[in-house]
Amino acid sequence: MTPPMLPDLPIFRTIAEAAHELGQPAYVVGGYVRDLALRRASKDIDVVTVGDGIALAQAVGRRLPGRGRVTVFRNFGTAMLPTDEAGEIEFVGARRESYRAESRKPEVEAGTLEDDLARRDFTINALGLSLNADDFGTLVDQHGGLRDLAAKTIRTPLGPDVTFSDDPLRMLRAVRFATQLGFDIEPDTYEAIGRNKERIKIVSQERITTELNKIIEARLPSYGFKLLFQTGLLALIFPKMAELHGVEKVGQHAHKDNFFHTLQVLDNVAQAGGDLWLRWAAILHDIAKPATKRYDERVGWTFHGHEDKGARWVPGIFTDLKLPLGEEMRQVQKLVRLHLRPIALSKEIVTDSAVRRLLFEAGDDVERLMVLCRADITSKDHQRKARYLRNFDVVDEKLREIEAKDHLRNFKPVITGEVIMETFGLKPSRQVGELKELLLEAILEGEIPNEWEPAHQFLLDKGAALGLVPGLAATPRPAAS
Ligand code: CTP
């Protein structure tokens, strides 16, 4: 692997000049250097200086046209400078103790560049590029970071027990980087995760979930989850998912391993370009299978109601994991609840009314539901798989046809509760609810279209059957919205 080359950006020369003037050696370090070596799009730049990081940032700011806007975080001893050419640059003084984003105490002991790099998480993140006049652009690599990048290895710079006890989140970061980059975790580092895993409990849920989401957003998330499972981290950070693992047998009858099935669905969704929330739906679609598992002499293993129970669990899981509780959560919940519906549909003759119901319930998430359902077909029997997928094409076709005709996606019945009350001079009551339900059923069943005239006539007929008499004043038809 060729050493990373500092891009030819004026900002690096500017930093070098400011550092020289202050007599403070400065280096570009961390993820930016790693990503340069990997020729990966890199984001923000971290600069470490042997001396005062804030002073260097201010000196650089003064040299920029229009004087760069330096933001100082005095509590953390850091400063940030946005630039047009290279995103945000963060400046910090080299320190002797562990680098921890959240625990940067101002009184940390100043150290050399070597001290600073040794207390970082992994060798591949402990690289530096000099910004000093005498060796500008030279790589600093005391821990074999370049070698590990070439060998695709995640390894801690110091003994892994030291690095992980400095910050136990790094155990999860090891899995995250391995997953994002497609690297292996070096055996000593891997074993240390098993030894130290319980220490993950002292880390805040927010930091854990940030790493978990990065694993989920990787190209092949299953790899990360297999590592999490094997190291024992998964049982600590997300026990319900770990409980999906395992196969039970009664006589010759075994059910499939729901953990590995879930991972395959997750990879399929990832491959189909699914976003974070569709990926969460994949992770959670069968989450209640262990809790609903039964063995039936006649039909074998069943998991009746796992989709409803799973959906009911979603808010609790999102709360525990500190995931957002708004629209994203509701969407995941809906996808979990409905995930069997298209499969059930595709097994029988696809009736219009079943498709109408699905459209009505799934609303705007119907395409995402179909992506999840296709991903859920993990059968190894190619013929069976092809048959299911063909049936889904029929379901898709029907969905389009019926949506074009009936517009059920964001369905609002033309006859509202108010209209019913006005028509028969009723107060809010059970009867109003029943009439509403009858109307909805008739529309979903295709007995009447969702249009004013036929729906209103239907209401009058049903009302008459119940002995209701319409008021004298004709019910005004609401203006079209
Ligand atoms: N770091 C560390 N220990 C941590 C977090 C961060 O040693 N628990 C160090 C690493 O040297 C890392 C740098 O701080 O490269 C920046 O951290 P961060 O921005 O979290 O990671 P990046 O390596 O930049 O990765 P990403 O590209 O995912 O942001």
Coordinates of C-alpha atoms and ligand atoms in Angstrom, one line a residue:
M1 CA 0.0 0.0 0.0
T2 CA 1.4 3.4 -0.9
P3 CA 1.6 5.9 1.9
P4 CA -1.2 8.5 1.9
M5 CA -0.5 11.8 0.1
L6 CA -1.6 15.1 1.6
P7 CA -3.9 16.7 -1.1
D8 CA -2.5 19.9 -2.5
L9 CA -4.8 22.3 -0.7
P10 CA -3.7 25.8 0.2
I11 CA -5.2 25.3 3.7
F12 CA -2.5 22.8 4.7
R13 CA 0.2 25.3 3.8
T14 CA -1.6 28.0 5.8
I15 CA -1.8 25.7 8.8
A16 CA 1.9 24.8 8.3
E17 CA 2.9 28.6 8.3
A18 CA 0.8 29.3 11.4
A19 CA 2.2 26.3 13.2
H20 CA 5.8 27.4 12.3
E21 CA 5.1 30.9 13.5
L22 CA 3.9 29.6 16.9
G23 CA 6.7 27.0 17.1
Q24 CA 4.1 24.3 17.5
P25 CA 4.5 21.2 15.3
A26 CA 1.2 20.2 13.7
Y27 CA -0.1 17.0 12.1
V28 CA -3.2 15.8 10.2
V29 CA -4.4 12.7 12.0
G30 CA -7.1 10.1 12.4
G31 CA -9.9 9.1 10.1
Y32 CA -8.9 11.7 7.4
V33 CA -5.5 10.1 6.9
R34 CA -6.9 6.6 7.0
D35 CA -9.5 7.5 4.3
L36 CA -6.8 9.2 2.2
A37 CA -4.8 5.9 2.2
L38 CA -7.9 4.0 1.4
R39 CA -8.9 6.5 -1.4
R40 CA -12.2 6.8 0.4
A41 CA -14.2 10.0 0.5
S42 CA -13.1 11.6 3.7
K43 CA -15.0 14.0 5.8
D44 CA -13.7 16.4 8.4
I45 CA -10.0 17.0 9.2
D46 CA -8.5 16.5 12.6
V47 CA -5.3 18.5 13.3
V48 CA -3.2 17.7 16.4
T49 CA -0.5 20.2 17.5
V50 CA 2.1 19.8 20.1
G51 CA 1.0 22.8 22.1
D52 CA -2.2 24.9 22.3
G53 CA -4.8 23.7 19.8
I54 CA -7.0 26.8 20.3
A55 CA -4.1 29.2 19.7
L56 CA -3.2 27.4 16.4
A57 CA -6.8 27.5 15.2
Q58 CA -6.9 31.3 15.9
A59 CA -3.6 31.8 14.1
V60 CA -4.9 29.9 11.1
G61 CA -8.2 31.9 11.1
R62 CA -6.3 35.2 11.1
R63 CA -4.5 34.1 7.9
L64 CA -7.6 33.3 6.0
P65 CA -9.3 35.9 3.7
G66 CA -12.2 37.3 5.6
R67 CA -10.6 35.8 8.8
G68 CA -12.1 32.3 9.2
R69 CA -14.8 31.9 11.8
V70 CA -13.2 29.9 14.6
T71 CA -15.5 28.3 17.1
V72 CA -13.7 27.6 20.4
F73 CA -14.8 24.8 22.8
R74 CA -12.7 25.9 25.8
N75 CA -14.1 23.1 28.0
F76 CA -12.7 20.6 25.6
G77 CA -9.6 22.5 24.7
T78 CA -10.5 22.3 21.0
A79 CA -11.4 24.7 18.2
M80 CA -13.2 24.3 14.9
L81 CA -12.7 26.1 11.7
P82 CA -15.0 25.7 8.7
T83 CA -13.3 26.0 5.3
D84 CA -14.6 26.1 1.8
E85 CA -12.0 23.7 0.4
A86 CA -11.8 21.0 3.0
G87 CA -14.9 21.0 5.3
E88 CA -14.5 21.5 9.0
I89 CA -11.1 21.4 10.6
E90 CA -10.8 20.6 14.2
F91 CA -7.7 21.6 16.2
V92 CA -6.6 20.0 19.5
G93 CA -3.4 19.9 21.5
A94 CA -1.6 16.5 21.7
R95 CA -2.4 14.8 25.0
R96 CA -1.1 11.9 27.0
E97 CA -4.3 10.4 28.0
S98 CA -6.9 8.6 26.0
Y99 CA -8.7 10.4 23.2
R100 CA -12.4 10.5 24.0
A101 CA -14.7 12.8 22.2
E102 CA -17.0 13.4 25.2
S103 CA -14.5 13.5 28.0
R104 CA -12.0 16.1 26.8
K105 CA -11.2 17.7 30.0
P106 CA -9.2 21.0 29.6
E107 CA -6.8 19.9 32.3
V108 CA -5.7 16.8 30.4
E109 CA -2.0 16.5 30.5
A110 CA -0.2 17.8 27.4
G111 CA 1.9 15.2 25.6
T112 CA 3.9 14.5 22.5
L113 CA 2.5 13.4 19.1
E114 CA 3.6 9.9 19.9
D115 CA 1.7 9.9 23.2
D116 CA -1.4 11.1 21.4
L117 CA -1.4 8.6 18.7
A118 CA -0.7 5.7 21.0
R119 CA -3.9 6.4 23.0
R120 CA -6.2 6.3 20.0
D121 CA -8.5 3.4 19.1
F122 CA -6.9 1.5 16.2
T123 CA -3.6 1.4 14.3
I124 CA -5.4 2.5 11.1
N125 CA -6.7 5.6 13.0
A126 CA -3.3 6.3 14.6
L127 CA -1.6 7.7 11.5
G128 CA -0.4 11.3 11.1
L129 CA 0.8 13.4 8.2
S130 CA 3.3 16.2 9.0
L131 CA 2.4 19.8 8.4
N132 CA 5.9 21.0 9.4
A133 CA 8.3 22.8 7.1
D134 CA 11.2 20.3 7.4
D135 CA 9.2 17.1 6.6
F136 CA 5.9 18.4 5.2
G137 CA 3.6 15.6 4.1
T138 CA 5.6 12.8 5.7
L139 CA 3.7 9.9 7.3
V140 CA 4.0 9.2 11.0
D141 CA 3.1 5.5 11.6
Q142 CA 4.5 4.1 14.8
H143 CA 2.0 1.3 15.1
G144 CA 1.9 -0.3 11.7
G145 CA -1.3 1.4 10.6
L146 CA -0.3 1.3 6.9
R147 CA 0.5 -2.4 7.2
D148 CA -2.8 -3.1 8.8
L149 CA -4.7 -1.1 6.2
A150 CA -3.0 -3.2 3.5
A151 CA -3.8 -6.4 5.4
K152 CA -7.3 -5.2 6.1
T153 CA -6.9 -5.6 9.8
I154 CA -8.4 -3.8 12.8
R155 CA -5.9 -3.8 15.7
T156 CA -5.4 -1.7 18.7
P157 CA -2.1 0.3 18.9
L158 CA -1.5 -0.7 22.6
G159 CA -2.5 -3.9 24.2
P160 CA -6.2 -4.3 23.5
D161 CA -7.1 -4.5 27.2
V162 CA -5.5 -1.0 27.7
T163 CA -7.2 0.5 24.6
F164 CA -10.6 -0.9 25.4
S165 CA -10.5 0.0 29.1
D166 CA -9.7 3.6 28.1
D167 CA -13.0 3.6 26.3
P168 CA -15.1 0.4 26.1
L169 CA -17.1 1.9 23.1
R170 CA -14.1 1.0 21.0
M171 CA -15.1 -2.7 21.2
L172 CA -18.2 -1.7 19.2
R173 CA -16.1 0.6 17.0
A174 CA -13.9 -2.3 16.1
V175 CA -16.9 -4.2 14.8
R176 CA -18.2 -1.0 13.0
F177 CA -14.9 -0.3 11.2
A178 CA -14.5 -4.0 10.3
T179 CA -18.1 -3.9 8.8
Q180 CA -17.7 -0.6 7.0
L181 CA -14.3 -1.4 5.5
G182 CA -14.7 -5.2 5.1
F183 CA -11.7 -5.8 7.4
D184 CA -10.9 -8.6 9.9
I185 CA -10.4 -8.0 13.6
E186 CA -6.9 -9.2 14.5
P187 CA -7.2 -12.2 16.9
D188 CA -5.8 -10.6 20.1
T189 CA -8.0 -7.6 19.6
Y190 CA -11.0 -9.9 18.9
E191 CA -10.4 -12.0 22.0
A192 CA -10.0 -8.9 24.2
I193 CA -13.6 -7.9 23.1
G194 CA -14.9 -11.2 24.5
R195 CA -12.9 -10.6 27.8
N196 CA -14.0 -7.0 28.2
K197 CA -17.5 -7.1 26.8
E198 CA -19.3 -6.5 30.1
R199 CA -17.7 -3.1 30.2
I200 CA -19.9 -1.9 27.3
K201 CA -22.5 -1.4 30.1
I202 CA -20.8 1.8 31.3
V203 CA -21.2 3.4 27.8
S204 CA -24.1 5.7 27.1
Q205 CA -26.9 4.2 25.0
E206 CA -26.6 7.2 22.5
R207 CA -23.0 6.4 21.7
I208 CA -23.8 2.6 21.4
T209 CA -26.7 3.3 19.0
T210 CA -24.7 5.7 16.9
E211 CA -22.2 2.8 16.2
L212 CA -25.0 0.3 15.8
N213 CA -26.7 2.4 13.1
K214 CA -23.4 2.8 11.3
I215 CA -23.1 -1.0 11.2
I216 CA -26.7 -1.3 9.9
E217 CA -26.0 1.3 7.2
A218 CA -22.9 -0.6 5.9
R219 CA -23.1 -2.5 2.6
L220 CA -23.1 -5.9 4.2
P221 CA -24.5 -5.3 7.7
S222 CA -24.8 -9.1 8.4
Y223 CA -21.0 -9.2 8.8
G224 CA -21.2 -6.8 11.7
F225 CA -24.0 -8.6 13.4
K226 CA -22.2 -11.9 13.2
L227 CA -19.2 -10.3 14.9
L228 CA -21.4 -8.7 17.5
F229 CA -23.1 -12.1 18.2
Q230 CA -19.9 -14.1 18.3
T231 CA -18.1 -11.7 20.6
G232 CA -21.1 -11.7 23.0
L233 CA -21.7 -7.9 22.6
L234 CA -25.1 -8.4 20.9
A235 CA -26.6 -10.2 23.9
L236 CA -25.6 -7.2 26.0
I237 CA -26.6 -4.3 23.8
F238 CA -29.6 -5.9 22.0
P239 CA -30.6 -9.1 23.7
K240 CA -33.9 -9.6 21.8
M241 CA -32.0 -9.9 18.6
A242 CA -29.5 -12.4 20.0
E243 CA -32.5 -14.5 21.2
L244 CA -33.5 -15.0 17.5
H245 CA -30.5 -17.4 17.3
G246 CA -30.9 -21.1 17.5
V247 CA -32.9 -24.0 16.1
E248 CA -35.2 -26.2 18.0
K249 CA -36.2 -29.7 16.9
V250 CA -39.1 -32.0 17.7
G251 CA -38.4 -35.4 16.1
Q252 CA -37.3 -34.5 12.6
H253 CA -39.0 -31.1 12.6
A254 CA -36.6 -28.2 13.0
H255 CA -37.5 -24.5 12.3
K256 CA -35.1 -22.2 10.6
D257 CA -32.6 -20.1 12.5
N258 CA -34.4 -16.8 12.8
F259 CA -31.2 -14.9 13.5
F260 CA -29.5 -15.9 10.3
H261 CA -32.7 -15.5 8.4
T262 CA -33.1 -12.0 9.7
L263 CA -29.5 -11.1 8.7
Q264 CA -30.2 -12.3 5.2
V265 CA -33.3 -10.2 5.0
L266 CA -31.3 -7.3 6.3
D267 CA -28.6 -7.8 3.6
N268 CA -31.3 -8.1 0.9
V269 CA -32.9 -4.8 2.0
A270 CA -29.5 -3.2 2.1
Q271 CA -28.8 -4.4 -1.4
A272 CA -32.1 -3.1 -2.6
G273 CA -31.0 0.4 -1.4
G274 CA -33.1 0.4 1.7
D275 CA -32.5 3.3 4.1
L276 CA -31.8 3.0 7.8
W277 CA -35.5 2.6 8.8
L278 CA -36.3 0.0 6.2
R279 CA -33.2 -1.8 7.5
W280 CA -34.6 -1.5 11.1
A281 CA -37.9 -3.0 9.8
A282 CA -35.9 -5.9 8.4
I283 CA -34.1 -6.4 11.8
L284 CA -37.4 -6.3 13.7
H285 CA -39.8 -8.1 11.3
D286 CA -39.5 -11.5 13.0
I287 CA -38.3 -10.2 16.5
A288 CA -41.3 -11.8 18.3
K289 CA -40.8 -15.2 16.7
P290 CA -39.2 -16.7 19.8
A291 CA -42.0 -15.4 22.0
T292 CA -44.8 -16.8 19.8
K293 CA -43.2 -20.2 18.9
R294 CA -45.3 -23.3 19.3
Y295 CA -45.0 -26.8 18.1
D296 CA -48.2 -28.3 16.7
E297 CA -48.3 -32.1 16.0
R298 CA -50.2 -31.6 12.7
V299 CA -48.5 -28.6 11.2
G300 CA -45.1 -28.4 12.9
W301 CA -43.6 -25.1 14.1
T302 CA -45.8 -22.0 14.1
F303 CA -45.2 -18.4 15.0
H304 CA -48.8 -17.1 15.0
G305 CA -49.2 -13.5 15.7
H306 CA -45.5 -12.7 15.7
E307 CA -46.1 -9.8 13.3
D308 CA -48.6 -8.1 15.7
K309 CA -46.6 -8.8 18.8
G310 CA -43.4 -7.6 17.1
A311 CA -45.2 -4.4 16.1
R312 CA -46.3 -3.9 19.7
W313 CA -42.7 -4.3 20.8
V314 CA -41.3 -1.6 18.4
P315 CA -41.9 1.4 20.7
G316 CA -40.3 -0.3 23.7
I317 CA -37.3 -1.4 21.6
F318 CA -36.9 2.1 20.1
T319 CA -37.2 3.6 23.6
D320 CA -34.5 1.3 25.0
L321 CA -32.2 1.9 22.1
K322 CA -32.9 5.7 22.2
L323 CA -33.9 5.7 18.6
P324 CA -36.3 8.5 17.5
L325 CA -40.0 7.9 18.5
G326 CA -41.7 9.9 15.8
E327 CA -42.6 9.1 12.2
E328 CA -39.6 6.8 11.7
M329 CA -40.8 4.6 14.5
R330 CA -44.4 4.5 13.3
Q331 CA -43.2 3.5 9.9
V332 CA -41.1 0.7 11.2
Q333 CA -44.0 -0.5 13.3
K334 CA -46.3 -0.5 10.4
L335 CA -43.9 -2.4 8.2
V336 CA -43.4 -5.1 10.9
R337 CA -47.2 -5.4 11.4
L338 CA -47.9 -5.8 7.7
H339 CA -44.9 -7.8 6.6
L340 CA -46.9 -11.0 6.1
R341 CA -49.7 -9.5 4.2
P342 CA -48.3 -9.4 0.6
I343 CA -47.0 -13.0 1.1
A344 CA -50.4 -14.1 2.2
L345 CA -51.8 -12.3 -0.8
S346 CA -49.5 -13.9 -3.2
K347 CA -50.4 -17.4 -2.0
E348 CA -54.0 -17.1 -3.0
I349 CA -55.9 -15.6 -5.8
V350 CA -55.2 -11.9 -5.5
T351 CA -58.6 -10.3 -5.0
D352 CA -59.3 -6.6 -5.5
S353 CA -60.6 -6.2 -2.0
A354 CA -57.5 -7.7 -0.4
V355 CA -55.4 -5.4 -2.4
R356 CA -57.6 -2.4 -1.4
R357 CA -57.2 -3.3 2.2
L358 CA -53.5 -3.5 1.9
L359 CA -53.3 -0.1 0.1
F360 CA -55.5 1.4 2.7
E361 CA -53.4 0.2 5.6
A362 CA -49.9 0.6 4.1
G363 CA -50.6 4.0 2.6
D364 CA -47.5 5.7 1.3
D365 CA -45.3 2.9 2.7
V366 CA -46.6 0.3 0.3
E367 CA -43.5 0.3 -1.9
R368 CA -41.2 0.0 1.0
L369 CA -43.4 -2.9 2.3
M370 CA -43.0 -4.7 -1.0
V371 CA -39.2 -4.2 -0.8
L372 CA -39.2 -5.8 2.7
C373 CA -41.4 -8.7 1.5
R374 CA -39.3 -9.5 -1.5
A375 CA -36.2 -9.4 0.8
D376 CA -38.0 -11.8 3.2
I377 CA -38.0 -14.6 0.6
T378 CA -34.8 -16.4 1.6
S379 CA -35.8 -19.9 0.5
K380 CA -32.9 -21.9 -0.9
D381 CA -35.4 -23.7 -3.2
H382 CA -34.9 -21.6 -6.4
Q383 CA -38.1 -22.7 -8.0
R384 CA -40.1 -21.8 -4.9
K385 CA -38.3 -18.5 -4.6
A386 CA -39.0 -17.7 -8.3
R387 CA -42.6 -18.6 -7.8
Y388 CA -43.0 -16.2 -4.8
L389 CA -41.3 -13.4 -6.6
R390 CA -43.5 -13.8 -9.7
N391 CA -46.6 -13.7 -7.5
F392 CA -45.3 -10.5 -6.0
D393 CA -45.1 -9.1 -9.5
V394 CA -48.8 -9.8 -9.8
V395 CA -49.5 -8.2 -6.4
D396 CA -47.4 -5.1 -7.6
E397 CA -49.4 -4.9 -10.8
K398 CA -52.7 -5.1 -8.9
L399 CA -51.6 -2.5 -6.4
R400 CA -50.9 -0.1 -9.2
E401 CA -54.1 -0.8 -11.0
I402 CA -56.3 -0.4 -8.0
E403 CA -54.5 2.7 -6.7
A404 CA -54.9 4.3 -10.1
K405 CA -58.6 3.6 -9.9
D406 CA -59.5 4.0 -6.3
H407 CA -56.8 6.3 -4.8
L408 CA -56.8 4.4 -1.5
R409 CA -53.2 5.3 -0.5
N410 CA -54.2 8.4 1.4
F411 CA -57.7 7.4 1.6
K412 CA -60.2 9.6 3.4
P413 CA -63.8 8.5 3.3
V414 CA -65.9 11.1 1.5
I415 CA -68.6 10.5 4.2
T416 CA -67.2 11.6 7.5
G417 CA -68.6 11.2 11.0
E418 CA -69.9 14.7 10.9
V419 CA -71.8 14.1 7.7
I420 CA -73.4 11.0 9.3
M421 CA -74.5 13.0 12.3
E422 CA -75.9 15.8 10.2
T423 CA -77.7 13.5 7.9
F424 CA -79.7 11.8 10.7
G425 CA -79.5 14.5 13.4
L426 CA -77.4 12.2 15.6
K427 CA -75.1 13.0 18.5
P428 CA -71.7 11.3 18.7
S429 CA -72.6 7.7 19.5
R430 CA -71.9 4.1 18.8
Q431 CA -74.4 4.2 15.9
V432 CA -72.3 6.8 14.1
G433 CA -69.2 4.6 14.5
E434 CA -71.1 1.6 13.2
L435 CA -72.3 3.5 10.1
K436 CA -68.8 4.7 9.5
E437 CA -67.4 1.2 9.7
L438 CA -70.1 -0.1 7.3
L439 CA -69.2 2.6 4.8
L440 CA -65.5 1.8 5.0
E441 CA -66.1 -1.9 4.6
A442 CA -68.3 -1.3 1.6
I443 CA -65.7 0.8 -0.1
L444 CA -62.8 -1.6 0.7
E445 CA -64.9 -4.5 -0.5
G446 CA -65.6 -2.7 -3.7
E447 CA -69.3 -2.6 -3.2
I448 CA -69.4 1.1 -3.7
P449 CA -66.7 3.6 -5.0
N450 CA -65.3 6.2 -2.7
E451 CA -67.5 8.9 -4.2
W452 CA -70.1 11.2 -2.8
E453 CA -73.3 10.2 -4.6
P454 CA -73.1 6.4 -4.2
A455 CA -71.6 6.6 -0.7
H456 CA -74.3 9.0 0.5
Q457 CA -77.0 6.8 -1.0
F458 CA -75.5 3.8 0.7
L459 CA -75.6 5.7 4.0
L460 CA -79.3 6.6 3.5
D461 CA -80.1 2.9 2.8
K462 CA -78.2 1.6 5.8
G463 CA -79.7 4.3 8.0
A464 CA -83.2 3.4 6.8
A465 CA -82.6 -0.2 7.7
L466 CA -81.7 0.9 11.2
G467 CA -84.8 3.0 11.4
L468 CA -83.0 6.3 11.0
V469 CA -84.8 9.1 9.2
P470 CA -82.8 11.8 7.4
G471 CA -83.2 15.4 8.6
L472 CA -85.4 17.7 6.6
A473 CA -82.6 19.9 5.4
A474 CA -80.7 18.2 2.6
T475 CA -77.2 17.4 3.7
P476 CA -74.9 19.9 2.0
R477 CA -72.2 18.2 0.0
P478 CA -68.8 19.5 1.3
A479 CA -66.8 21.6 -1.1
A480 CA -64.1 19.4 -2.8
S481 CA -60.8 20.0 -1.0
Ligands
CTP1 N1 -11.0 8.1 18.4 C1 -10.5 7.2 19.4 N2 -11.4 6.6 20.2 C2 -12.7 6.8 20.1 C3 -13.2 7.7 19.2 C4 -12.3 8.3 18.3 O1 -9.3 6.9 19.5 N3 -13.6 6.2 21.0 C5 -10.0 8.8 17.6 C6 -9.6 8.0 16.3 O2 -8.2 8.3 16.1 C7 -10.5 8.5 15.2 C8 -10.6 10.0 15.6 O3 -10.6 10.0 17.0 O4 -9.9 8.4 14.0 C9 -11.9 10.6 15.1 O5 -13.0 10.0 15.6 P1 -14.4 9.8 14.8 O6 -14.7 11.0 14.1 O7 -15.4 9.2 15.7 O8 -14.0 8.6 13.8 P2 -13.3 8.6 12.4 O9 -12.1 7.8 12.5 O10 -13.2 10.0 11.8 O11 -14.4 7.8 11.6 P3 -15.7 8.3 10.7 O12 -15.1 8.4 9.4 O13 -16.6 7.2 10.9 O14 -16.1 9.5 11.4

